[in-house]
Coordinates of C-alpha atoms in Angstrom, one line a residue:
Chain A
M1 CA 22.5 19.2 -5.1
N2 CA 19.1 20.1 -8.2
I3 CA 16.1 18.8 -6.4
V4 CA 12.8 18.0 -7.1
V5 CA 9.7 17.4 -4.9
C6 CA 7.0 16.2 -5.9
I7 CA 3.4 16.8 -4.3
S8 CA -0.2 16.8 -5.3
Q9 CA -3.2 17.8 -4.3
V10 CA -5.9 15.3 -2.2
P11 CA -9.6 15.0 -0.9
D12 CA -9.3 16.1 3.2
T13 CA -9.0 12.7 4.9
T14 CA -11.6 13.8 6.5
T15 CA -13.4 13.6 3.4
K16 CA -17.1 11.8 3.1
V17 CA -16.6 10.4 -0.3
T18 CA -20.0 10.5 -2.4
V19 CA -20.0 10.1 -6.1
A20 CA -20.2 12.2 -8.6
P21 CA -23.3 11.4 -11.6
D22 CA -21.0 10.4 -14.0
G23 CA -20.8 7.2 -11.7
K24 CA -16.5 8.0 -12.1
K25 CA -15.1 9.6 -10.1
I26 CA -15.8 11.7 -6.5
S27 CA -18.2 14.4 -6.3
S28 CA -15.3 17.8 -5.1
A29 CA -18.5 19.0 -3.9
G30 CA -18.5 19.9 -0.1
V31 CA -15.0 18.2 -1.0
K32 CA -11.9 20.1 1.3
F33 CA -8.1 19.9 -0.7
I34 CA -5.2 20.0 0.3
L35 CA -1.9 18.9 0.3
N36 CA -1.2 15.1 0.4
P37 CA -0.3 14.2 4.2
Y38 CA 3.0 11.8 3.0
D39 CA 4.4 14.6 1.0
E40 CA 4.8 17.6 3.4
F41 CA 7.5 14.5 5.0
A42 CA 9.0 15.2 1.0
L43 CA 9.1 18.4 1.0
E44 CA 10.9 19.2 4.9
E45 CA 13.2 16.1 3.6
G46 CA 14.3 18.8 0.3
L47 CA 14.5 21.3 2.2
Q48 CA 16.9 19.4 4.9
L49 CA 18.8 18.4 1.9
R50 CA 19.6 21.8 0.5
A51 CA 20.4 23.6 4.1
K52 CA 23.7 20.8 3.8
Y53 CA 24.1 20.4 0.4
G54 CA 23.3 24.0 -1.1
G55 CA 21.2 23.7 -4.6
S56 CA 17.6 24.2 -4.7
V57 CA 14.2 22.7 -4.2
T58 CA 11.8 22.8 -6.5
A59 CA 8.6 21.0 -6.1
V60 CA 6.5 20.4 -8.9
T61 CA 2.4 19.0 -9.7
V62 CA 0.6 17.3 -11.5
G63 CA -3.6 18.8 -11.5
G64 CA -5.7 21.5 -12.9
D65 CA -5.6 25.6 -10.9
S66 CA -6.9 24.7 -8.3
A67 CA -3.3 22.9 -7.4
K68 CA -1.6 26.1 -7.1
E69 CA -2.8 26.6 -3.5
I70 CA -0.5 22.8 -2.9
L71 CA 1.9 24.9 -4.7
R72 CA 2.1 27.7 -2.6
T73 CA 1.5 26.1 0.5
A74 CA 5.1 25.2 -0.8
L75 CA 6.7 28.3 -1.8
A76 CA 5.9 29.1 1.9
M77 CA 7.6 26.5 3.1
G78 CA 10.5 27.1 1.9
V79 CA 11.2 25.8 -2.1
D80 CA 12.4 28.5 -4.3
K81 CA 10.6 27.2 -7.5
A82 CA 7.4 26.2 -8.3
V83 CA 5.3 24.1 -10.8
L84 CA 2.1 23.6 -12.1
I85 CA 2.2 20.7 -14.7
K86 CA -1.4 22.0 -16.0
D87 CA -4.1 18.3 -16.8
D88 CA -7.3 18.7 -16.0
E89 CA -8.1 15.9 -17.0
R90 CA -7.2 13.8 -13.7
A91 CA -4.2 11.4 -16.0
D92 CA -3.6 7.7 -14.8
S93 CA -0.2 6.6 -12.5
F94 CA 1.4 6.3 -15.9
G95 CA 0.8 10.3 -17.6
V96 CA 1.3 11.3 -13.6
A97 CA 4.8 9.6 -13.8
H98 CA 5.8 10.7 -17.3
N99 CA 5.3 14.1 -16.6
L100 CA 6.9 14.1 -13.0
A101 CA 9.9 12.0 -15.1
E102 CA 10.4 14.6 -17.4
A103 CA 9.9 17.6 -14.6
A104 CA 12.9 15.6 -12.8
R105 CA 14.7 14.3 -16.3
E106 CA 18.1 16.8 -14.2
A107 CA 16.8 16.5 -10.6
D108 CA 19.7 14.9 -8.5
I109 CA 17.4 13.4 -6.0
A110 CA 13.3 13.2 -6.8
I111 CA 11.4 12.8 -3.5
L112 CA 7.9 11.7 -3.3
G113 CA 5.6 11.0 -0.3
R114 CA 5.4 7.4 -0.3
Q115 CA 1.7 6.8 -1.3
S116 CA -0.5 9.9 -2.8
I117 CA -3.7 9.2 0.0
D118 CA -6.5 9.6 -3.0
F119 CA -5.3 6.8 -5.2
D120 CA -3.3 4.7 -3.1
S121 CA -1.0 3.2 -5.8
Y122 CA 2.1 3.7 -4.5
G123 CA 4.0 3.5 -7.8
T124 CA 5.1 6.7 -8.8
A125 CA 8.0 7.0 -7.2
A126 CA 9.0 3.3 -8.8
M127 CA 7.5 3.9 -12.5
T128 CA 9.3 7.7 -11.9
A129 CA 12.3 6.4 -11.6
E130 CA 12.9 3.1 -13.6
L131 CA 11.0 6.3 -16.6
L132 CA 14.0 8.0 -16.1
N133 CA 16.7 4.5 -15.9
L134 CA 17.1 5.7 -12.3
P135 CA 18.3 3.1 -9.0
S136 CA 14.9 3.9 -6.1
A137 CA 13.7 3.1 -2.4
S138 CA 10.5 3.0 -1.6
M139 CA 9.1 4.0 1.8
V140 CA 12.3 5.5 3.3
S141 CA 12.6 6.5 7.1
K142 CA 16.0 7.1 7.1
L143 CA 18.4 8.6 4.6
S144 CA 22.1 9.5 4.2
I145 CA 23.5 10.5 1.9
D146 CA 27.3 11.3 1.0
G147 CA 28.5 11.5 -2.3
T148 CA 26.8 9.7 -4.5
K149 CA 26.2 7.3 -2.6
V150 CA 22.9 7.1 -0.4
V151 CA 22.0 4.9 1.6
A152 CA 18.2 4.7 2.8
E153 CA 16.5 2.3 5.4
C154 CA 12.4 1.4 4.1
D155 CA 9.7 0.4 5.7
I156 CA 8.4 -3.4 4.7
D157 CA 6.1 -6.0 6.0
G158 CA 6.8 -7.1 9.0
G159 CA 10.3 -4.8 9.0
K160 CA 12.7 -2.6 7.4
E161 CA 15.2 -3.0 4.5
T162 CA 18.3 -1.3 4.2
I163 CA 18.8 -0.3 0.3
E164 CA 22.0 1.1 -0.8
L165 CA 22.0 3.6 -4.1
S166 CA 23.5 6.5 -6.4
L167 CA 22.6 9.4 -7.2
P168 CA 21.0 10.8 -9.3
C169 CA 19.0 8.2 -7.4
V170 CA 14.1 8.7 -6.9
I171 CA 12.8 8.3 -3.1
S172 CA 9.9 8.1 -1.3
V173 CA 9.2 9.5 1.4
Q174 CA 6.8 7.6 4.7
K175 CA 6.4 9.2 8.5
G176 CA 8.8 9.4 10.8
L177 CA 12.1 10.7 7.8
N178 CA 11.9 14.2 9.9
E179 CA 9.4 16.4 11.8
P180 CA 7.9 18.9 9.0
R181 CA 8.0 22.3 8.9
Y182 CA 5.3 24.8 10.0
P183 CA 5.1 27.5 7.2
K184 CA 5.5 30.8 9.3
L185 CA 2.6 33.7 8.6
P186 CA 4.9 36.4 6.7
D187 CA 6.5 33.4 4.8
I188 CA 2.7 32.2 3.4
M189 CA 2.0 36.4 3.1
K190 CA 5.4 36.3 0.7
A191 CA 4.1 33.4 -1.2
K192 CA 0.8 33.7 -2.0
S193 CA 2.8 36.7 -5.4
K194 CA 5.9 34.0 -5.5
P195 CA 5.9 33.3 -9.0
I196 CA 4.4 29.9 -10.6
E197 CA 5.4 28.7 -13.5
E198 CA 3.5 26.9 -15.7
R199 CA 4.2 24.1 -18.4
A200 CA 1.9 21.9 -20.7
S201 CA 1.2 18.3 -19.4
A202 CA 2.5 15.6 -22.4
G203 CA -0.7 14.5 -22.3
V204 CA 0.1 10.3 -23.2
A205 CA -2.8 8.2 -23.7
P206 CA -3.9 6.7 -20.4
R207 CA -2.9 3.1 -19.9
V208 CA -6.0 2.8 -17.6
R209 CA -10.2 3.3 -17.8
T210 CA -12.3 4.2 -15.0
L211 CA -14.9 2.2 -15.7
S212 CA -17.2 3.3 -13.0
M213 CA -16.7 4.0 -9.4
E214 CA -18.9 3.0 -6.3
L215 CA -18.6 3.0 -2.9
P216 CA -18.2 -0.2 -0.7
K217 CA -21.4 -2.7 -0.2
S218 CA -21.7 -3.0 3.7
S219 CA -23.4 -5.8 5.2
R220 CA -22.6 -6.8 8.5
I221 CA -24.2 -9.4 10.7
G222 CA -24.1 -6.2 12.8
K223 CA -25.4 -8.6 16.0
V224 CA -24.6 -5.5 18.9
L225 CA -24.4 -7.1 22.4
G226 CA -24.1 -5.6 26.0
D227 CA -20.4 -6.8 28.7
S228 CA -22.1 -9.4 31.1
D229 CA -19.8 -12.7 30.8
A230 CA -23.1 -14.6 29.2
D231 CA -23.0 -11.2 26.2
I232 CA -18.8 -12.6 26.3
Q233 CA -19.5 -16.4 26.1
E234 CA -21.9 -15.7 23.4
L235 CA -19.4 -13.9 21.4
V236 CA -17.3 -16.1 21.1
R237 CA -19.9 -18.7 20.3
L238 CA -20.6 -16.6 17.3
L239 CA -16.9 -16.3 16.6
H240 CA -16.2 -19.7 16.7
E241 CA -19.5 -21.0 15.6
E242 CA -20.8 -18.7 12.9
A243 CA -18.8 -16.5 12.1
K244 CA -16.4 -19.3 12.1
A245 CA -13.4 -17.1 12.1
I246 CA -11.6 -18.7 15.4
Chain B
M1 CA -5.2 -18.3 -26.2
S2 CA -4.7 -15.5 -23.2
T3 CA -2.1 -16.1 -20.8
I4 CA -0.8 -14.3 -17.5
L5 CA 1.9 -14.9 -15.8
V6 CA 2.2 -14.5 -12.2
Y7 CA 5.1 -13.6 -10.5
L8 CA 6.1 -16.0 -7.3
E9 CA 7.7 -15.7 -3.9
S10 CA 10.0 -18.5 -1.7
Q11 CA 9.3 -18.8 1.4
G12 CA 11.6 -21.1 3.3
N13 CA 10.8 -23.9 0.5
G14 CA 7.9 -22.9 -0.9
L15 CA 7.0 -20.0 -1.3
K16 CA 5.1 -17.2 0.5
R17 CA 1.1 -17.6 1.2
S18 CA 0.4 -14.5 -1.5
S19 CA 1.7 -15.9 -3.9
L20 CA -0.8 -19.3 -3.9
E21 CA -3.4 -16.2 -3.7
A22 CA -2.0 -14.8 -6.3
I23 CA -1.7 -18.4 -8.9
T24 CA -5.3 -19.1 -7.0
A25 CA -6.7 -15.4 -8.7
A26 CA -5.1 -16.0 -11.4
V27 CA -5.5 -18.8 -12.8
D28 CA -10.5 -18.5 -11.4
T29 CA -10.1 -15.8 -13.9
G30 CA -10.2 -19.4 -16.1
Y31 CA -6.5 -18.0 -18.6
T32 CA -3.9 -19.9 -18.8
V33 CA -2.0 -19.0 -16.0
I34 CA 2.5 -19.6 -15.7
G35 CA 4.5 -18.8 -12.7
L36 CA 7.4 -17.0 -12.4
L37 CA 10.0 -17.9 -9.9
A38 CA 12.8 -16.3 -9.5
D39 CA 14.5 -16.3 -5.6
G40 CA 13.8 -20.1 -5.2
K41 CA 14.4 -22.9 -6.6
E42 CA 12.7 -26.4 -8.3
E43 CA 11.7 -27.8 -5.0
N44 CA 9.6 -24.7 -4.1
V45 CA 7.7 -24.1 -6.8
Q46 CA 6.2 -28.5 -6.4
A47 CA 3.5 -26.7 -3.7
A48 CA 1.8 -24.5 -6.7
A49 CA 1.2 -27.8 -8.6
E50 CA -1.1 -28.1 -5.8
Y51 CA -3.0 -24.7 -6.4
G52 CA -3.7 -25.3 -10.2
L53 CA 0.1 -23.8 -11.4
T54 CA 0.5 -25.6 -15.0
K55 CA 3.5 -24.9 -16.1
C56 CA 6.4 -22.5 -14.3
L57 CA 8.7 -20.6 -15.4
L58 CA 12.4 -21.0 -13.2
A59 CA 14.4 -17.5 -13.9
K60 CA 18.2 -18.6 -13.3
H61 CA 21.4 -15.8 -13.2
P62 CA 23.7 -15.2 -11.0
L63 CA 22.9 -11.8 -10.3
L64 CA 19.4 -12.2 -9.1
A65 CA 20.9 -13.2 -5.7
E66 CA 21.6 -9.6 -5.2
K67 CA 18.5 -8.3 -3.9
S68 CA 17.2 -5.8 -6.2
S69 CA 14.3 -4.7 -7.4
P70 CA 14.9 -3.0 -10.9
V71 CA 16.7 -6.6 -11.8
A72 CA 14.0 -8.4 -10.7
A73 CA 12.0 -6.6 -13.3
S74 CA 14.0 -6.1 -15.5
A75 CA 13.0 -10.5 -15.6
I76 CA 9.8 -10.7 -15.2
A77 CA 9.4 -8.2 -18.3
Q78 CA 11.8 -11.0 -19.7
A79 CA 9.3 -13.5 -18.7
A80 CA 6.1 -11.9 -19.9
R81 CA 7.4 -11.6 -23.6
Y82 CA 8.6 -14.6 -24.2
S83 CA 6.0 -16.2 -22.3
Q84 CA 3.5 -13.8 -24.0
A85 CA 1.3 -13.0 -21.9
N86 CA -1.7 -10.7 -21.7
Y87 CA -1.5 -9.7 -17.9
V88 CA 1.0 -10.0 -15.2
M89 CA 0.3 -10.4 -11.8
A90 CA 1.6 -10.1 -8.5
S91 CA 0.7 -10.0 -5.0
A92 CA 0.3 -6.4 -3.6
N93 CA 3.0 -6.8 -1.0
S94 CA 5.5 -4.6 -0.4
N95 CA 8.0 -6.5 -2.6
G96 CA 4.9 -6.5 -5.6
K97 CA 4.7 -2.0 -4.9
E98 CA 8.6 -1.6 -5.9
I99 CA 8.8 -3.7 -9.3
A100 CA 5.3 -3.8 -10.4
P101 CA 5.3 -0.2 -11.9
R102 CA 8.7 -0.4 -13.0
V103 CA 7.3 -4.0 -14.6
A104 CA 4.6 -1.5 -16.5
V105 CA 6.4 0.6 -17.2
K106 CA 9.5 -1.3 -19.2
L107 CA 6.2 -3.7 -20.8
Q108 CA 4.5 -0.1 -21.2
A109 CA 1.4 -1.2 -19.4
G110 CA -1.6 -0.7 -17.8
Y111 CA -0.6 -0.8 -14.1
I112 CA -3.5 -1.6 -11.6
P113 CA -2.5 -1.4 -8.1
D114 CA -3.7 -3.7 -5.1
A115 CA -6.9 -5.5 -6.9
I116 CA -9.3 -7.3 -4.5
S117 CA -11.5 -8.8 -7.4
L118 CA -11.4 -9.9 -10.9
E119 CA -13.7 -10.8 -13.7
S120 CA -12.4 -12.1 -17.1
S121 CA -15.0 -10.2 -19.2
A122 CA -14.8 -9.6 -23.4
G123 CA -10.9 -10.9 -23.8
S124 CA -10.2 -9.0 -21.2
I125 CA -9.9 -8.3 -17.9
I126 CA -12.1 -6.0 -14.8
A127 CA -10.6 -5.1 -12.1
K128 CA -11.9 -3.6 -9.0
R129 CA -9.8 -1.6 -6.4
P130 CA -10.2 0.9 -2.7
A131 CA -9.7 4.1 -3.4
Y132 CA -9.8 6.7 -1.0
A133 CA -8.2 4.2 1.3
G134 CA -11.7 2.0 0.6
K135 CA -13.4 4.5 0.7
A136 CA -15.0 4.0 -2.1
I137 CA -14.2 1.3 -4.9
V138 CA -13.1 1.8 -8.0
S139 CA -13.5 -1.0 -12.0
V140 CA -10.4 -0.4 -14.4
Q141 CA -9.7 -2.1 -17.0
I142 CA -5.9 -2.2 -18.9
S143 CA -6.0 -0.5 -22.1
T144 CA -3.1 -1.3 -23.8
Q145 CA -1.6 -4.1 -25.1
V146 CA -0.2 -6.0 -21.9
G147 CA -1.6 -5.5 -17.8
V148 CA 0.5 -5.9 -15.2
I149 CA -1.8 -6.0 -12.1
T150 CA -0.8 -6.5 -8.1
L151 CA -3.1 -8.5 -5.9
R152 CA -4.4 -7.5 -2.2
P153 CA -3.4 -9.7 0.2
N154 CA -5.3 -11.7 2.4
V155 CA -9.0 -11.3 0.0
F156 CA -8.1 -13.8 -2.7
T157 CA -8.7 -17.0 -0.6
A158 CA -5.8 -19.3 -1.9
K159 CA -8.0 -22.7 -3.5
K160 CA -6.9 -25.8 -3.5
R161 CA -6.7 -27.8 -7.3
S162 CA -4.6 -29.8 -8.2
A163 CA -2.1 -30.3 -11.7
S164 CA 0.3 -31.4 -13.2
L165 CA 2.7 -29.0 -13.3
T166 CA 6.1 -28.0 -15.3
V167 CA 9.4 -26.8 -14.6
E168 CA 11.3 -25.1 -17.5
E169 CA 14.4 -23.5 -16.5
F170 CA 14.6 -19.5 -18.2
S171 CA 17.5 -17.4 -18.1
P172 CA 16.9 -13.3 -18.1
E173 CA 19.5 -11.4 -20.0
I174 CA 21.0 -9.3 -16.6
T175 CA 23.5 -7.0 -16.2
T176 CA 25.7 -5.4 -13.4
E177 CA 24.4 -2.0 -14.7
D178 CA 20.9 -3.0 -14.0
I179 CA 22.1 -3.5 -10.1
R180 CA 22.2 0.7 -9.2
A181 CA 19.6 -0.2 -6.1
R182 CA 20.2 -3.0 -3.7
V183 CA 19.5 -4.3 -0.3
T184 CA 22.4 -4.7 1.6
G185 CA 19.7 -5.8 5.6
V186 CA 16.7 -6.5 6.2
S187 CA 15.1 -6.5 10.4
K188 CA 12.4 -8.2 10.7
N189 CA 9.3 -7.0 13.4
E190 CA 11.3 -10.5 15.7
G191 CA 8.2 -12.4 17.1
R192 CA 6.0 -10.3 16.1
L193 CA 3.5 -10.8 13.2
D194 CA 3.2 -7.5 11.7
V195 CA -0.5 -6.0 10.1
S196 CA 0.4 -5.7 6.8
E197 CA 0.7 -9.8 7.6
A198 CA -1.5 -11.0 10.0
D199 CA -5.4 -13.4 9.2
I200 CA -6.2 -11.6 12.7
I201 CA -6.2 -8.5 14.0
V202 CA -6.7 -6.7 16.9
S203 CA -6.2 -3.3 17.2
G204 CA -6.7 -0.4 20.2
G205 CA -7.6 2.9 20.6
R206 CA -8.0 5.6 23.4
G207 CA -10.5 3.9 25.0
L208 CA -7.4 2.3 26.9
K209 CA -7.0 5.8 27.9
A210 CA -2.5 4.9 29.0
A211 CA 0.1 2.7 27.0
E212 CA 0.8 0.6 29.8
N213 CA -2.7 -0.9 29.1
Y214 CA -2.0 -2.2 25.8
N215 CA -0.8 -5.4 27.4
L216 CA -4.7 -6.2 27.4
I217 CA -4.9 -5.4 22.7
E218 CA -1.4 -8.3 23.2
S219 CA -2.7 -11.0 25.1
L220 CA -5.6 -11.2 22.5
A221 CA -3.6 -10.5 20.5
Q222 CA -1.7 -13.1 21.5
V223 CA -4.8 -15.8 22.1
L224 CA -5.9 -15.7 18.8
G225 CA -2.6 -15.4 17.1
G226 CA -3.1 -12.2 15.5
A227 CA -1.1 -9.0 15.4
V228 CA -1.3 -5.5 17.0
G229 CA -2.5 -2.9 15.4
S230 CA -3.4 0.6 16.7
S231 CA -5.8 3.8 16.3
R232 CA -4.3 7.2 15.0
A233 CA -5.2 8.4 18.5
V234 CA -2.7 6.1 20.1
V235 CA 0.1 6.7 18.0
D236 CA 0.5 10.0 17.8
A237 CA -0.2 9.6 21.1
G238 CA 3.2 8.6 21.4
W239 CA 2.2 4.8 22.9
R240 CA 2.3 2.4 19.4
P241 CA 4.7 2.1 16.5
H242 CA 3.3 3.7 12.9
S243 CA 3.7 0.5 11.6
E244 CA 1.5 -0.9 13.8
Q245 CA -0.8 2.5 12.8
I246 CA -4.1 1.2 10.4
G247 CA -6.4 3.8 8.7
Q248 CA -5.8 6.9 6.0
T249 CA -2.5 7.5 6.6
G250 CA -1.2 4.3 8.2
K251 CA -1.7 1.3 6.9
T252 CA -4.6 -0.2 4.8
V253 CA -5.3 -3.9 5.6
S254 CA -8.6 -6.8 5.5
P255 CA -7.7 -9.8 7.9
S256 CA -10.4 -12.3 8.4
L257 CA -11.0 -11.2 12.0
Y258 CA -10.1 -7.7 13.3
F259 CA -10.2 -6.6 16.7
A260 CA -11.4 -2.9 17.4
C261 CA -10.9 -2.5 21.0
G262 CA -11.8 1.2 22.3
I263 CA -12.0 2.4 18.3
S264 CA -14.6 5.3 17.9
G265 CA -13.7 4.4 14.4
A266 CA -13.0 7.5 12.9
I267 CA -13.4 7.8 8.8
Q268 CA -10.6 7.7 7.9
H269 CA -9.7 4.5 10.9
L270 CA -12.8 3.2 8.7
A271 CA -10.9 3.7 5.8
G272 CA -8.4 1.2 6.7
M273 CA -10.1 -1.6 7.6
S274 CA -13.7 -1.7 6.6
T275 CA -12.3 -4.8 3.6
S276 CA -11.7 -7.1 6.8
K277 CA -14.0 -9.9 6.7
I278 CA -15.0 -10.6 9.8
I279 CA -15.1 -7.6 12.2
V280 CA -15.5 -7.2 15.8
A281 CA -15.9 -3.5 18.1
I282 CA -15.9 -3.2 22.3
N283 CA -16.7 0.5 22.8
K284 CA -18.6 1.9 26.3
D285 CA -20.4 4.2 23.9
K286 CA -23.3 2.6 21.2
D287 CA -23.3 5.2 19.7
A288 CA -19.8 5.5 18.6
P289 CA -19.5 5.0 14.1
I290 CA -17.9 1.7 14.6
F291 CA -20.9 -0.2 15.4
K292 CA -21.9 0.9 11.3
V293 CA -19.0 -1.9 10.2
A294 CA -19.4 -4.2 13.3
D295 CA -20.3 -7.7 12.2
Y296 CA -20.3 -7.8 16.1
G297 CA -20.3 -6.0 19.4
I298 CA -19.9 -5.5 22.7
V299 CA -20.8 -1.9 24.1
G300 CA -18.6 -2.0 27.2
D301 CA -15.5 -0.9 28.9
I302 CA -13.4 -2.4 27.3
L303 CA -10.3 -2.8 30.2
E304 CA -12.8 -4.9 32.0
V305 CA -14.1 -6.8 29.1
L306 CA -10.7 -7.6 27.4
P307 CA -9.7 -8.9 30.4
K308 CA -12.6 -12.1 29.9
L309 CA -12.9 -12.1 26.4
T310 CA -8.9 -13.2 26.1
E311 CA -10.0 -16.1 29.0
A312 CA -13.0 -17.2 28.1
L313 CA -11.4 -17.4 24.2
R314 CA -8.6 -19.3 25.5
R315 CA -10.9 -21.5 27.0
T316 CA -12.9 -22.0 23.6
L317 CA -9.0 -22.7 21.9
N318 CA -7.6 -24.8 25.5
K319 CA -4.9 -22.4 24.9

């Protein structure tokens, strides 16, 4: 089975976001970049599928040189091959999907994290699938493959749905699908000297322009009360009469 | 004439609230708005007239009954071409998030997911959307001829305004080839309102001290008719399912009213709920970061405050 896992590098979840001088993106000063948390499940699933069905796992990312770091993590976890599609200019989601589709053209299955926690578009898997004219399933929390038949259990608003599709396909995975392995120290050391294949970005024109970035305005009422019975009654009154929220 | 095609979804004999929100958001831009319903009958659409929709396409094809997102995407793209839409809009619910990216590829359109505001400016639309789970807001604009935009549920309030509605049947071309992924089963969390669909959310955190104390959260949620949410800490501790987790690695929500009970307010949690309209925090630590984003706060032990608050609300709401 030819398995391609698409991963991305994102700011650590503890990052306090500040806006860069250009007013359009976050300032990267002092920001720690990590492997997108959901991509750990994608990599693990790829490795487990290889263990079951044989074949190879290729990890692909679109980004600058710094993104090699997450490819090293993927290699340490056990992928066979790592590919960096060089794109220093931050591509929009279509640009990323276009590059990923090119890299996954020969894949039996392409696996992504359910969302990348920077731009949260949730759209890259479906976009990649559409570009490849393949079926897809998103937010997969359970997966079974029998021959070319794929059954995926997917999280939807307020429940789950079961989707039947066939290989080749694209899936995005959710927490709960598996328990990602921790790379062992010797594997981390070995990964440092493994090759990373670099490819040029297809360089498609961006379809969405970012005009500006701002921090959310907080205009909260900010009334803090104690915990006496009178305070609790006052909170109920405020919610009812002032905020009209109940 | 600039036109927006809004993808509508049926619920019972009417439309989902998120679809009514999408109609309102689209009408507010000043564009001509055309609806598209692909999963219901004419009677489902009638409710939309009360929200200012003047025209709706009713897609008819036997294969639309197959629940398949590529099929829905194909029908929407065809309707967008047919109505010469400049924009296609849909709710950013789980269905919309799955279908809209495909529509964008089919129409060679730019795609803006999860918009929280729309502004019509010089013949195009500028949308704001959260990034980094709400830690930042970006203003974005589509640079292609056609654009696809999904709208975050619960952010745009559906407004009533009467209109006379014309319904036109529309027959998309769909082949069995299009059905390569289909939904074969759905299980709803019976009796449990999901945080992504809720107008009121009551969330608990580590301050509850033990899983069994979660009944305090559930009682409050029940009195308010709200959903139960959780901080990452309690999900990681195995007290609650991941489907309830709110925050950067869980769900991002914007209810009208959000209760954070015994949640200190780690930056990842704040990211997931800071766009809520009214935020109430209950925490015994007066310096907890959650109070910085709260409209109303109670400094106290939630194990003592919650039963009293639930009772006081029950009396006020007469339940």
